[in-house]
PDB file of C-alpha atoms and ligand atoms in Angstrom:
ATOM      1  CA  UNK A1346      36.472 -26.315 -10.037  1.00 55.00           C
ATOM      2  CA  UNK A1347      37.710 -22.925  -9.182  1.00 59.00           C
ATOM      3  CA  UNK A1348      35.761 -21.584 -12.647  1.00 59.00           C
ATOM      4  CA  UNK A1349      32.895 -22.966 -11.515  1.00 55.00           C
ATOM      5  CA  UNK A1350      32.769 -21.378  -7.961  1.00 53.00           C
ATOM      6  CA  UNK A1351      33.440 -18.320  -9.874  1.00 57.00           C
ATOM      7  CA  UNK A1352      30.689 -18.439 -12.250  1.00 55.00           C
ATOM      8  CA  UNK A1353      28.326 -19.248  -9.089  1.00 54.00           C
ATOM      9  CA  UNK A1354      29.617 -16.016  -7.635  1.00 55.00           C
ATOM     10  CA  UNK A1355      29.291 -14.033 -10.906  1.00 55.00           C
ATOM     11  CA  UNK A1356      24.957 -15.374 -10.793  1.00 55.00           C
ATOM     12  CA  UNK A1357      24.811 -14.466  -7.631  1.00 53.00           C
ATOM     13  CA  UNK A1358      25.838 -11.122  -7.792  1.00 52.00           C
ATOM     14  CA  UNK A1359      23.779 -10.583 -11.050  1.00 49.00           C
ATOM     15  CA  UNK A1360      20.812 -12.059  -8.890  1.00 51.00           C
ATOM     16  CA  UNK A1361      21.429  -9.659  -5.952  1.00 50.00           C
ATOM     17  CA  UNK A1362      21.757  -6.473  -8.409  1.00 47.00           C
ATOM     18  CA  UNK A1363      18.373  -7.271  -9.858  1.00 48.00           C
ATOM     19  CA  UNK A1364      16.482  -7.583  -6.327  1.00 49.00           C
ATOM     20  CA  UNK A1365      17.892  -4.167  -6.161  1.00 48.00           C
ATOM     21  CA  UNK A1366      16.963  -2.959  -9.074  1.00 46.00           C
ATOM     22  CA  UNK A1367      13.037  -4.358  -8.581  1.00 43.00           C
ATOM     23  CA  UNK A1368      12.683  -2.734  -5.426  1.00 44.00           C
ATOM     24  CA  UNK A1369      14.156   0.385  -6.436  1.00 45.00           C
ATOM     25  CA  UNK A1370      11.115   0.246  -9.589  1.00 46.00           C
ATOM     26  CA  UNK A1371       8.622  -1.246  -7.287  1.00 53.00           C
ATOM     27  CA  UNK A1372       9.120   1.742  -4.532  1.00 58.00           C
ATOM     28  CA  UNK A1373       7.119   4.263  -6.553  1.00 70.00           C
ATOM     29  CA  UNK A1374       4.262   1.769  -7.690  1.00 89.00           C
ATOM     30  CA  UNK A1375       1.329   1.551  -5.549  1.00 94.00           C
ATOM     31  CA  UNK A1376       1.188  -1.335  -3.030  1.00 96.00           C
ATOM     32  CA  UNK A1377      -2.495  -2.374  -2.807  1.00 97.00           C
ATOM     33  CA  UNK A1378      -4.331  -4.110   0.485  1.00 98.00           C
ATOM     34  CA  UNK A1379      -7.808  -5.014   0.188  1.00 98.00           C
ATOM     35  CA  UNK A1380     -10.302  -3.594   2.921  1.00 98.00           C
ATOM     36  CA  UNK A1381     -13.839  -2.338   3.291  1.00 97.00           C
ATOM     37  CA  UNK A1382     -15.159   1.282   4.208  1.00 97.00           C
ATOM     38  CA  UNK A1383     -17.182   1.561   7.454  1.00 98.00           C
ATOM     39  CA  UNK A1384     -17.551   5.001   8.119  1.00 97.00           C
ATOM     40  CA  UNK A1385     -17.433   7.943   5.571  1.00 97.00           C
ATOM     41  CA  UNK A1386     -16.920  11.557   7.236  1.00 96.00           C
ATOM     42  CA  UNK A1387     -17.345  13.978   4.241  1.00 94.00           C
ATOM     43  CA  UNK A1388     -16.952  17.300   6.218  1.00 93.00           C
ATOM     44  CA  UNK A1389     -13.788  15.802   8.420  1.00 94.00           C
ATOM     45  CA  UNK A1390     -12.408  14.249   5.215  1.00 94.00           C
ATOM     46  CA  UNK A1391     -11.731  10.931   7.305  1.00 96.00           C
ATOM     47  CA  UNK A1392     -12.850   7.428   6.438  1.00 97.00           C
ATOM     48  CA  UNK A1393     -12.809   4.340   8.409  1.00 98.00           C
ATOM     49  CA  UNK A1394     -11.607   1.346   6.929  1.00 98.00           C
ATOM     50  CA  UNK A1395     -11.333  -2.286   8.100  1.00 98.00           C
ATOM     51  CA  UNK A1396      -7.914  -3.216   6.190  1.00 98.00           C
ATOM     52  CA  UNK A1397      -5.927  -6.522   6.032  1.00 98.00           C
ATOM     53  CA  UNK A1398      -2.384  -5.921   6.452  1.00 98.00           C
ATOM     54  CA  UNK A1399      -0.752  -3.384   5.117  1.00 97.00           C
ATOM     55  CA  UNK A1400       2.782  -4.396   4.118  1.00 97.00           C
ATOM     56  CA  UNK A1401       4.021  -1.357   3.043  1.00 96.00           C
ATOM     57  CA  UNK A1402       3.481   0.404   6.289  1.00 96.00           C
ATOM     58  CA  UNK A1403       4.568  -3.107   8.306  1.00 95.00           C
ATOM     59  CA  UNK A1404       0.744  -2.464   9.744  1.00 97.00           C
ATOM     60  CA  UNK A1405      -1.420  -5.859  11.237  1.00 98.00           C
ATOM     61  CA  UNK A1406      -5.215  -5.926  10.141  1.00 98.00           C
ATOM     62  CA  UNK A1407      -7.294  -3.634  11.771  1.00 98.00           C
ATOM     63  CA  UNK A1408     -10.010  -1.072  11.668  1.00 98.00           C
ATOM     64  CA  UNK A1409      -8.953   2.500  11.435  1.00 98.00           C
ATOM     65  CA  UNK A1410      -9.357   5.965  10.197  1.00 98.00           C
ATOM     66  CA  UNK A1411      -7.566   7.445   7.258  1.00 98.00           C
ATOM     67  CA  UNK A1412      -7.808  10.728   5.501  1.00 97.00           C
ATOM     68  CA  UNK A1413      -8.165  11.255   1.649  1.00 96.00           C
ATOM     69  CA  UNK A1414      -5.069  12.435  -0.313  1.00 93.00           C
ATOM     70  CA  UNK A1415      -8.304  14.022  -2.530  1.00 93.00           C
ATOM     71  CA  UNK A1416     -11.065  14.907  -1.101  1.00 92.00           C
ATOM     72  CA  UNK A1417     -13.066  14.088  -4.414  1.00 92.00           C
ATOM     73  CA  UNK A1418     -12.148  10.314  -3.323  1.00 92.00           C
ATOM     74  CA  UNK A1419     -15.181  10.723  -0.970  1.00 93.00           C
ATOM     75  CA  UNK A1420     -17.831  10.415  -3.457  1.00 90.00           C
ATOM     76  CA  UNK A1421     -16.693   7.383  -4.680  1.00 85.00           C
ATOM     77  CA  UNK A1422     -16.356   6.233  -1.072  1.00 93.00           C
ATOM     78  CA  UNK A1423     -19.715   4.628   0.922  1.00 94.00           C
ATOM     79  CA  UNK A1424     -20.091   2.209   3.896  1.00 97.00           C
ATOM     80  CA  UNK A1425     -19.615  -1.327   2.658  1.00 96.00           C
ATOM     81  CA  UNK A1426     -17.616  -0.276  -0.106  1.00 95.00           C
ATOM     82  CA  UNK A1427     -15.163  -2.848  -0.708  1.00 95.00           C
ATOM     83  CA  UNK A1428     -11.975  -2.656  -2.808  1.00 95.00           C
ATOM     84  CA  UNK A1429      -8.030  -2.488  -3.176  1.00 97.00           C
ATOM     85  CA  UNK A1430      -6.348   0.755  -1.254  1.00 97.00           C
ATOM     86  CA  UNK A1431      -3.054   2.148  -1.344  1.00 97.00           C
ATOM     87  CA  UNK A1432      -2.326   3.353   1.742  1.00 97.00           C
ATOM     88  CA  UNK A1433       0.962   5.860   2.607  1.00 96.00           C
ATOM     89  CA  UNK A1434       2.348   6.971   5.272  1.00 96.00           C
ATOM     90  CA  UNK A1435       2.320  10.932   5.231  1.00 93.00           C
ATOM     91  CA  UNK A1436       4.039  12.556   7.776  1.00 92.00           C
ATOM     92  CA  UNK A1437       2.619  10.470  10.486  1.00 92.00           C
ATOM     93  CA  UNK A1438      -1.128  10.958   9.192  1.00 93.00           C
ATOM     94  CA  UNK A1439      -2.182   7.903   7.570  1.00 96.00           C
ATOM     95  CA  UNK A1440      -3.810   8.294   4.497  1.00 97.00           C
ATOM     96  CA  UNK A1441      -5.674   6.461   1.563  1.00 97.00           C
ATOM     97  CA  UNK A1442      -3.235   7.816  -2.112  1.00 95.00           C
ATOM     98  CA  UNK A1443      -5.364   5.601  -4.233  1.00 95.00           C
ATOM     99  CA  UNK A1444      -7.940   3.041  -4.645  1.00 93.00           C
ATOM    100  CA  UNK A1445      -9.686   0.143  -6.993  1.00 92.00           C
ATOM    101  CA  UNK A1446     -13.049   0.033  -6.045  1.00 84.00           C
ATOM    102  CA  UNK A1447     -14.373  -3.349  -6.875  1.00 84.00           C
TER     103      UNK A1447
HETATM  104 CU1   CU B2412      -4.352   0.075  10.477  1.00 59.34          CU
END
């Protein structure tokens, strides 16, 4: 009996080290949320999108503005443009790192 409480312990522990380990890997990798451009302003470097929630940034659907981490993003960006975005956090500015067209 007392082996097998151990053994329980021993899987859980293993279990809890590898949700560790995951989120430690999965912090760097891009966390996508789909959305749809609905303004594009080239000379600002700003775009509008309406987004579904953003779990990485703990962020409820809305409509907002985001600037481009590259400003070459812009040409592939035009109103009703819909895709997958990663969006970050960057020093309070709230920006668009990445995206999948679709
Ligand atoms: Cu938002």
């Amino acid at each position: 009996m007392r082996k097998t409480i151990r053994s329980i312990c021993a899987a859980a522990a293993v279990a809890a080290s590898l949700t560790l380990t995951s989120h430690t890997v999965w912090a760097n990798e891009p966390v996508w949320t789909k959305g749809e451009v609905t303004k594009v302003d080239k000379e600002l470097g700003k775009v509008t999108i309406r987004h579904e929630e953003i779990t990485n940034l703990e962020m409820p659907p809305m409509r907002m503005i985001f600037r481009v981490a590259d400003p070459a993003m812009l040409d592939q960006l035009a109103v009703g443009q819909k895709g997958e975005f990663y969006f970050v956090d960057e020093n309070g500015r709230m920006m668009i790192k990445q995206i999948k067209p679709k």
